[in-house]
Amino acid sequence: MPRISLPHPDTMTPEQRRVHDSIVNGPRGRIQGPLRAALHNPELAERWSALGALLRYGTGLSRRQAELAILVTGRASQSPFEWYAHEIEAEKAGIERVVIDALLQQRLPEGLDETDTVIVQVAMELKRLHSITDDTYARALALLGERTLVELTALVGYYTMVAMTLNAHEIPLPEGVAPAFALPQHQARA
């Protein structure tokens, strides 16, 4: 059970319903995870959704590259829901199972090309160090350019916000889905 109520379409205010329908009819095709909680403030949910759509679908990162960074972020943030949702998206984006498994173990996957490697390193360093080392930054800048590096940093920040919302409100995994990794003690269910 989540810690808070999650607005249901049948009981939403007209503004909540308008935002809900806009999200469902957009590129996401559904509303799940943190946006369910954000609907308590429809304006927040609407702006949150717009930022997420931009970062996920409107940057210089390919779908594969974005999903690599999101998986790193979800795992480092210890967010079972974020991991669950984006493991599925990563597979759809063609990310190999061996790569997903390495990210689940919080290891740099072997065999990635240079750009994918630096994307994973940037995300890992942002989550671990809250910044990027000079060497990784220089390589990322050379491979991605300024705009895409800024977008990657924003993507990691955005999905950190997503993970914190999911974790704080204990948004549940779908029924029958077990967490892919052990939960921290404060998240463990009795």
PDB file of C-alpha atoms in Angstrom:
ATOM      1  CA  MET A   1       0.000   0.000   0.000  1.00  0.00           C
ATOM      2  CA  PRO A   2       1.244   3.502  -0.746  1.00  0.00           C
ATOM      3  CA  ARG A   3       1.605   5.919   2.116  1.00  0.00           C
ATOM      4  CA  ILE A   4      -0.769   8.403   0.453  1.00  0.00           C
ATOM      5  CA  SER A   5      -3.965   8.155  -1.520  1.00  0.00           C
ATOM      6  CA  LEU A   6      -3.555   8.016  -5.279  1.00  0.00           C
ATOM      7  CA  PRO A   7      -6.235   9.949  -7.183  1.00  0.00           C
ATOM      8  CA  HIS A   8      -8.483   7.680  -9.236  1.00  0.00           C
ATOM      9  CA  PRO A   9     -10.081   8.983 -12.459  1.00  0.00           C
ATOM     10  CA  ASP A  10     -13.581   8.425 -11.054  1.00  0.00           C
ATOM     11  CA  THR A  11     -12.970  10.724  -8.086  1.00  0.00           C
ATOM     12  CA  MET A  12     -10.621  13.351  -9.569  1.00  0.00           C
ATOM     13  CA  THR A  13     -11.387  17.042  -9.647  1.00  0.00           C
ATOM     14  CA  PRO A  14     -11.955  18.445 -13.140  1.00  0.00           C
ATOM     15  CA  GLU A  15      -8.399  19.875 -13.159  1.00  0.00           C
ATOM     16  CA  GLN A  16      -6.879  16.559 -12.037  1.00  0.00           C
ATOM     17  CA  ARG A  17      -8.879  14.755 -14.718  1.00  0.00           C
ATOM     18  CA  ARG A  18      -7.774  17.206 -17.426  1.00  0.00           C
ATOM     19  CA  VAL A  19      -4.102  16.655 -16.528  1.00  0.00           C
ATOM     20  CA  HIS A  20      -4.613  12.896 -16.181  1.00  0.00           C
ATOM     21  CA  ASP A  21      -6.215  12.658 -19.619  1.00  0.00           C
ATOM     22  CA  SER A  22      -3.509  14.834 -21.173  1.00  0.00           C
ATOM     23  CA  ILE A  23      -0.788  12.545 -19.815  1.00  0.00           C
ATOM     24  CA  VAL A  24      -2.602   9.360 -20.826  1.00  0.00           C
ATOM     25  CA  ASN A  25      -3.150  10.702 -24.351  1.00  0.00           C
ATOM     26  CA  GLY A  26       0.508  11.834 -24.678  1.00  0.00           C
ATOM     27  CA  PRO A  27       3.668   9.864 -25.485  1.00  0.00           C
ATOM     28  CA  ARG A  28       3.519   7.972 -22.182  1.00  0.00           C
ATOM     29  CA  GLY A  29       0.131   6.454 -22.977  1.00  0.00           C
ATOM     30  CA  ARG A  30      -0.600   5.881 -19.291  1.00  0.00           C
ATOM     31  CA  ILE A  31      -0.114   7.376 -15.875  1.00  0.00           C
ATOM     32  CA  GLN A  32       1.861   5.455 -13.323  1.00  0.00           C
ATOM     33  CA  GLY A  33       4.483   5.890 -10.673  1.00  0.00           C
ATOM     34  CA  PRO A  34       5.202   9.352  -9.318  1.00  0.00           C
ATOM     35  CA  LEU A  35       2.717  11.177 -11.515  1.00  0.00           C
ATOM     36  CA  ARG A  36      -0.055   9.375  -9.658  1.00  0.00           C
ATOM     37  CA  ALA A  37       1.130  11.100  -6.479  1.00  0.00           C
ATOM     38  CA  ALA A  38       1.831  14.412  -8.209  1.00  0.00           C
ATOM     39  CA  LEU A  39      -1.815  14.598  -9.305  1.00  0.00           C
ATOM     40  CA  HIS A  40      -2.587  15.860  -5.797  1.00  0.00           C
ATOM     41  CA  ASN A  41      -1.344  19.146  -7.319  1.00  0.00           C
ATOM     42  CA  PRO A  42      -2.502  19.096 -10.960  1.00  0.00           C
ATOM     43  CA  GLU A  43      -0.226  21.973 -11.978  1.00  0.00           C
ATOM     44  CA  LEU A  44       2.774  20.137 -10.540  1.00  0.00           C
ATOM     45  CA  ALA A  45       1.768  16.938 -12.350  1.00  0.00           C
ATOM     46  CA  GLU A  46       1.318  18.788 -15.627  1.00  0.00           C
ATOM     47  CA  ARG A  47       4.684  20.537 -15.467  1.00  0.00           C
ATOM     48  CA  TRP A  48       6.381  17.386 -14.160  1.00  0.00           C
ATOM     49  CA  SER A  49       4.998  15.420 -17.085  1.00  0.00           C
ATOM     50  CA  ALA A  50       6.112  18.046 -19.590  1.00  0.00           C
ATOM     51  CA  LEU A  51       9.654  18.119 -18.202  1.00  0.00           C
ATOM     52  CA  GLY A  52       9.809  14.330 -18.160  1.00  0.00           C
ATOM     53  CA  ALA A  53       8.572  14.100 -21.741  1.00  0.00           C
ATOM     54  CA  LEU A  54      11.162  16.630 -22.886  1.00  0.00           C
ATOM     55  CA  LEU A  55      14.013  14.874 -21.093  1.00  0.00           C
ATOM     56  CA  ARG A  56      12.968  11.421 -22.200  1.00  0.00           C
ATOM     57  CA  TYR A  57      11.918  12.089 -25.796  1.00  0.00           C
ATOM     58  CA  GLY A  58      13.351  15.472 -26.816  1.00  0.00           C
ATOM     59  CA  THR A  59      17.094  15.531 -26.178  1.00  0.00           C
ATOM     60  CA  GLY A  60      20.249  14.625 -28.053  1.00  0.00           C
ATOM     61  CA  LEU A  61      20.283  11.292 -26.238  1.00  0.00           C
ATOM     62  CA  SER A  62      18.994   8.236 -28.058  1.00  0.00           C
ATOM     63  CA  ARG A  63      16.311   6.175 -26.354  1.00  0.00           C
ATOM     64  CA  ARG A  64      18.969   3.584 -25.513  1.00  0.00           C
ATOM     65  CA  GLN A  65      21.279   6.195 -24.001  1.00  0.00           C
ATOM     66  CA  ALA A  66      18.488   7.742 -21.930  1.00  0.00           C
ATOM     67  CA  GLU A  67      17.453   4.345 -20.586  1.00  0.00           C
ATOM     68  CA  LEU A  68      21.040   3.527 -19.605  1.00  0.00           C
ATOM     69  CA  ALA A  69      21.189   6.706 -17.513  1.00  0.00           C
ATOM     70  CA  ILE A  70      17.724   6.106 -16.041  1.00  0.00           C
ATOM     71  CA  LEU A  71      18.604   2.542 -14.984  1.00  0.00           C
ATOM     72  CA  VAL A  72      21.765   3.775 -13.262  1.00  0.00           C
ATOM     73  CA  THR A  73      19.725   6.454 -11.495  1.00  0.00           C
ATOM     74  CA  GLY A  74      16.921   4.128 -10.405  1.00  0.00           C
ATOM     75  CA  ARG A  75      19.333   1.542  -9.045  1.00  0.00           C
ATOM     76  CA  ALA A  76      21.583   4.050  -7.283  1.00  0.00           C
ATOM     77  CA  SER A  77      18.467   5.682  -5.785  1.00  0.00           C
ATOM     78  CA  GLN A  78      17.298   2.272  -4.538  1.00  0.00           C
ATOM     79  CA  SER A  79      13.959   2.702  -6.277  1.00  0.00           C
ATOM     80  CA  PRO A  80      12.378  -0.659  -7.106  1.00  0.00           C
ATOM     81  CA  PHE A  81       9.520   0.917  -9.079  1.00  0.00           C
ATOM     82  CA  GLU A  82      11.809   3.060 -11.210  1.00  0.00           C
ATOM     83  CA  TRP A  83      14.019   0.052 -11.902  1.00  0.00           C
ATOM     84  CA  TYR A  84      10.999  -2.112 -12.785  1.00  0.00           C
ATOM     85  CA  ALA A  85       9.494   0.435 -15.180  1.00  0.00           C
ATOM     86  CA  HIS A  86      12.742   1.251 -16.939  1.00  0.00           C
ATOM     87  CA  GLU A  87      14.079  -2.281 -17.139  1.00  0.00           C
ATOM     88  CA  ILE A  88      11.123  -2.910 -19.445  1.00  0.00           C
ATOM     89  CA  GLU A  89      11.861   0.270 -21.424  1.00  0.00           C
ATOM     90  CA  ALA A  90      15.564  -0.609 -21.621  1.00  0.00           C
ATOM     91  CA  GLU A  91      14.739  -3.975 -23.150  1.00  0.00           C
ATOM     92  CA  LYS A  92      12.457  -2.257 -25.682  1.00  0.00           C
ATOM     93  CA  ALA A  93      15.333   0.122 -26.507  1.00  0.00           C
ATOM     94  CA  GLY A  94      17.565  -2.857 -27.325  1.00  0.00           C
ATOM     95  CA  ILE A  95      19.766  -2.832 -24.247  1.00  0.00           C
ATOM     96  CA  GLU A  96      21.259  -6.273 -23.839  1.00  0.00           C
ATOM     97  CA  ARG A  97      20.387  -8.381 -20.785  1.00  0.00           C
ATOM     98  CA  VAL A  98      24.064  -8.609 -19.776  1.00  0.00           C
ATOM     99  CA  VAL A  99      24.218  -4.791 -19.661  1.00  0.00           C
ATOM    100  CA  ILE A 100      21.016  -4.557 -17.608  1.00  0.00           C
ATOM    101  CA  ASP A 101      22.319  -7.189 -15.198  1.00  0.00           C
ATOM    102  CA  ALA A 102      25.613  -5.309 -14.731  1.00  0.00           C
ATOM    103  CA  LEU A 103      23.720  -2.081 -13.986  1.00  0.00           C
ATOM    104  CA  LEU A 104      21.540  -3.968 -11.513  1.00  0.00           C
ATOM    105  CA  GLN A 105      24.762  -5.017  -9.753  1.00  0.00           C
ATOM    106  CA  GLN A 106      25.921  -1.364  -9.943  1.00  0.00           C
ATOM    107  CA  ARG A 107      28.873  -2.240 -12.166  1.00  0.00           C
ATOM    108  CA  LEU A 108      30.056  -0.566 -15.347  1.00  0.00           C
ATOM    109  CA  PRO A 109      28.989  -2.989 -18.103  1.00  0.00           C
ATOM    110  CA  GLU A 110      31.672  -4.394 -20.371  1.00  0.00           C
ATOM    111  CA  GLY A 111      31.439  -4.106 -24.130  1.00  0.00           C
ATOM    112  CA  LEU A 112      29.641  -0.762 -24.371  1.00  0.00           C
ATOM    113  CA  ASP A 113      30.764   1.660 -27.039  1.00  0.00           C
ATOM    114  CA  GLU A 114      32.633   4.759 -25.911  1.00  0.00           C
ATOM    115  CA  THR A 115      29.573   7.015 -25.824  1.00  0.00           C
ATOM    116  CA  ASP A 116      27.384   4.579 -23.880  1.00  0.00           C
ATOM    117  CA  THR A 117      30.269   4.016 -21.462  1.00  0.00           C
ATOM    118  CA  VAL A 118      30.649   7.718 -20.730  1.00  0.00           C
ATOM    119  CA  ILE A 119      26.884   8.112 -20.291  1.00  0.00           C
ATOM    120  CA  VAL A 120      26.874   5.355 -17.674  1.00  0.00           C
ATOM    121  CA  GLN A 121      29.958   6.842 -16.001  1.00  0.00           C
ATOM    122  CA  VAL A 122      28.400  10.323 -15.851  1.00  0.00           C
ATOM    123  CA  ALA A 123      25.221   8.922 -14.286  1.00  0.00           C
ATOM    124  CA  MET A 124      27.151   6.759 -11.811  1.00  0.00           C
ATOM    125  CA  GLU A 125      29.384   9.639 -10.751  1.00  0.00           C
ATOM    126  CA  LEU A 126      26.470  12.046 -10.382  1.00  0.00           C
ATOM    127  CA  LYS A 127      24.713   9.585  -8.088  1.00  0.00           C
ATOM    128  CA  ARG A 128      27.830   8.599  -6.125  1.00  0.00           C
ATOM    129  CA  LEU A 129      29.774  11.885  -6.025  1.00  0.00           C
ATOM    130  CA  HIS A 130      26.976  14.391  -6.701  1.00  0.00           C
ATOM    131  CA  SER A 131      29.242  15.728  -9.440  1.00  0.00           C
ATOM    132  CA  ILE A 132      31.415  14.483 -12.313  1.00  0.00           C
ATOM    133  CA  THR A 133      35.185  13.977 -12.195  1.00  0.00           C
ATOM    134  CA  ASP A 134      37.295  16.142 -14.501  1.00  0.00           C
ATOM    135  CA  ASP A 135      38.315  13.175 -16.670  1.00  0.00           C
ATOM    136  CA  THR A 136      34.759  11.888 -17.151  1.00  0.00           C
ATOM    137  CA  TYR A 137      33.471  15.402 -17.770  1.00  0.00           C
ATOM    138  CA  ALA A 138      36.082  16.060 -20.455  1.00  0.00           C
ATOM    139  CA  ARG A 139      35.321  12.775 -22.221  1.00  0.00           C
ATOM    140  CA  ALA A 140      31.557  13.362 -21.989  1.00  0.00           C
ATOM    141  CA  LEU A 141      31.915  16.892 -23.325  1.00  0.00           C
ATOM    142  CA  ALA A 142      34.011  15.662 -26.267  1.00  0.00           C
ATOM    143  CA  LEU A 143      31.579  12.835 -27.102  1.00  0.00           C
ATOM    144  CA  LEU A 144      28.232  14.475 -26.354  1.00  0.00           C
ATOM    145  CA  GLY A 145      28.770  18.208 -26.711  1.00  0.00           C
ATOM    146  CA  GLU A 146      27.612  20.856 -24.288  1.00  0.00           C
ATOM    147  CA  ARG A 147      23.879  20.675 -24.957  1.00  0.00           C
ATOM    148  CA  THR A 148      23.561  16.902 -24.641  1.00  0.00           C
ATOM    149  CA  LEU A 149      25.768  16.818 -21.549  1.00  0.00           C
ATOM    150  CA  VAL A 150      23.480  19.393 -19.913  1.00  0.00           C
ATOM    151  CA  GLU A 151      20.483  17.276 -20.969  1.00  0.00           C
ATOM    152  CA  LEU A 152      22.061  14.125 -19.514  1.00  0.00           C
ATOM    153  CA  THR A 153      22.708  15.878 -16.212  1.00  0.00           C
ATOM    154  CA  ALA A 154      19.101  17.114 -16.141  1.00  0.00           C
ATOM    155  CA  LEU A 155      17.840  13.602 -16.956  1.00  0.00           C
ATOM    156  CA  VAL A 156      19.718  12.103 -14.003  1.00  0.00           C
ATOM    157  CA  GLY A 157      18.421  14.883 -11.750  1.00  0.00           C
ATOM    158  CA  TYR A 158      14.859  14.428 -12.963  1.00  0.00           C
ATOM    159  CA  TYR A 159      14.895  10.660 -12.423  1.00  0.00           C
ATOM    160  CA  THR A 160      16.420  11.184  -8.986  1.00  0.00           C
ATOM    161  CA  MET A 161      13.346  13.303  -8.181  1.00  0.00           C
ATOM    162  CA  VAL A 162      11.151  10.534  -9.590  1.00  0.00           C
ATOM    163  CA  ALA A 163      12.904   7.917  -7.448  1.00  0.00           C
ATOM    164  CA  MET A 164      12.663   9.999  -4.284  1.00  0.00           C
ATOM    165  CA  THR A 165       8.926  10.507  -4.837  1.00  0.00           C
ATOM    166  CA  LEU A 166       8.377   6.811  -5.477  1.00  0.00           C
ATOM    167  CA  ASN A 167      10.395   5.857  -2.408  1.00  0.00           C
ATOM    168  CA  ALA A 168       9.006   8.485  -0.011  1.00  0.00           C
ATOM    169  CA  HIS A 169       5.383   7.677  -0.795  1.00  0.00           C
ATOM    170  CA  GLU A 170       6.053   3.945  -1.234  1.00  0.00           C
ATOM    171  CA  ILE A 171       4.333   3.768  -4.597  1.00  0.00           C
ATOM    172  CA  PRO A 172       3.846   0.027  -4.992  1.00  0.00           C
ATOM    173  CA  LEU A 173       5.080  -2.229  -7.725  1.00  0.00           C
ATOM    174  CA  PRO A 174       2.316  -3.847  -9.760  1.00  0.00           C
ATOM    175  CA  GLU A 175       0.692  -6.794  -8.053  1.00  0.00           C
ATOM    176  CA  GLY A 176       2.819  -9.922  -8.307  1.00  0.00           C
ATOM    177  CA  VAL A 177       6.046  -8.062  -9.131  1.00  0.00           C
ATOM    178  CA  ALA A 178       8.911  -8.539  -6.680  1.00  0.00           C
ATOM    179  CA  PRO A 179      11.625  -5.899  -6.251  1.00  0.00           C
ATOM    180  CA  ALA A 180      14.715  -6.618  -8.376  1.00  0.00           C
ATOM    181  CA  PHE A 181      17.010  -5.852  -5.437  1.00  0.00           C
ATOM    182  CA  ALA A 182      16.930  -5.851  -1.664  1.00  0.00           C
ATOM    183  CA  LEU A 183      15.282  -2.806  -0.203  1.00  0.00           C
ATOM    184  CA  PRO A 184      16.940  -0.599   2.405  1.00  0.00           C
ATOM    185  CA  GLN A 185      15.647  -1.353   5.889  1.00  0.00           C
ATOM    186  CA  HIS A 186      13.377   1.711   5.957  1.00  0.00           C
ATOM    187  CA  GLN A 187      11.677   0.494   2.767  1.00  0.00           C
ATOM    188  CA  ALA A 188      11.418  -3.168   3.677  1.00  0.00           C
ATOM    189  CA  ARG A 189       7.888  -4.413   4.188  1.00  0.00           C
ATOM    190  CA  ALA A 190       6.979  -6.371   7.310  1.00  0.00           C
TER     191      ALA A 190
END
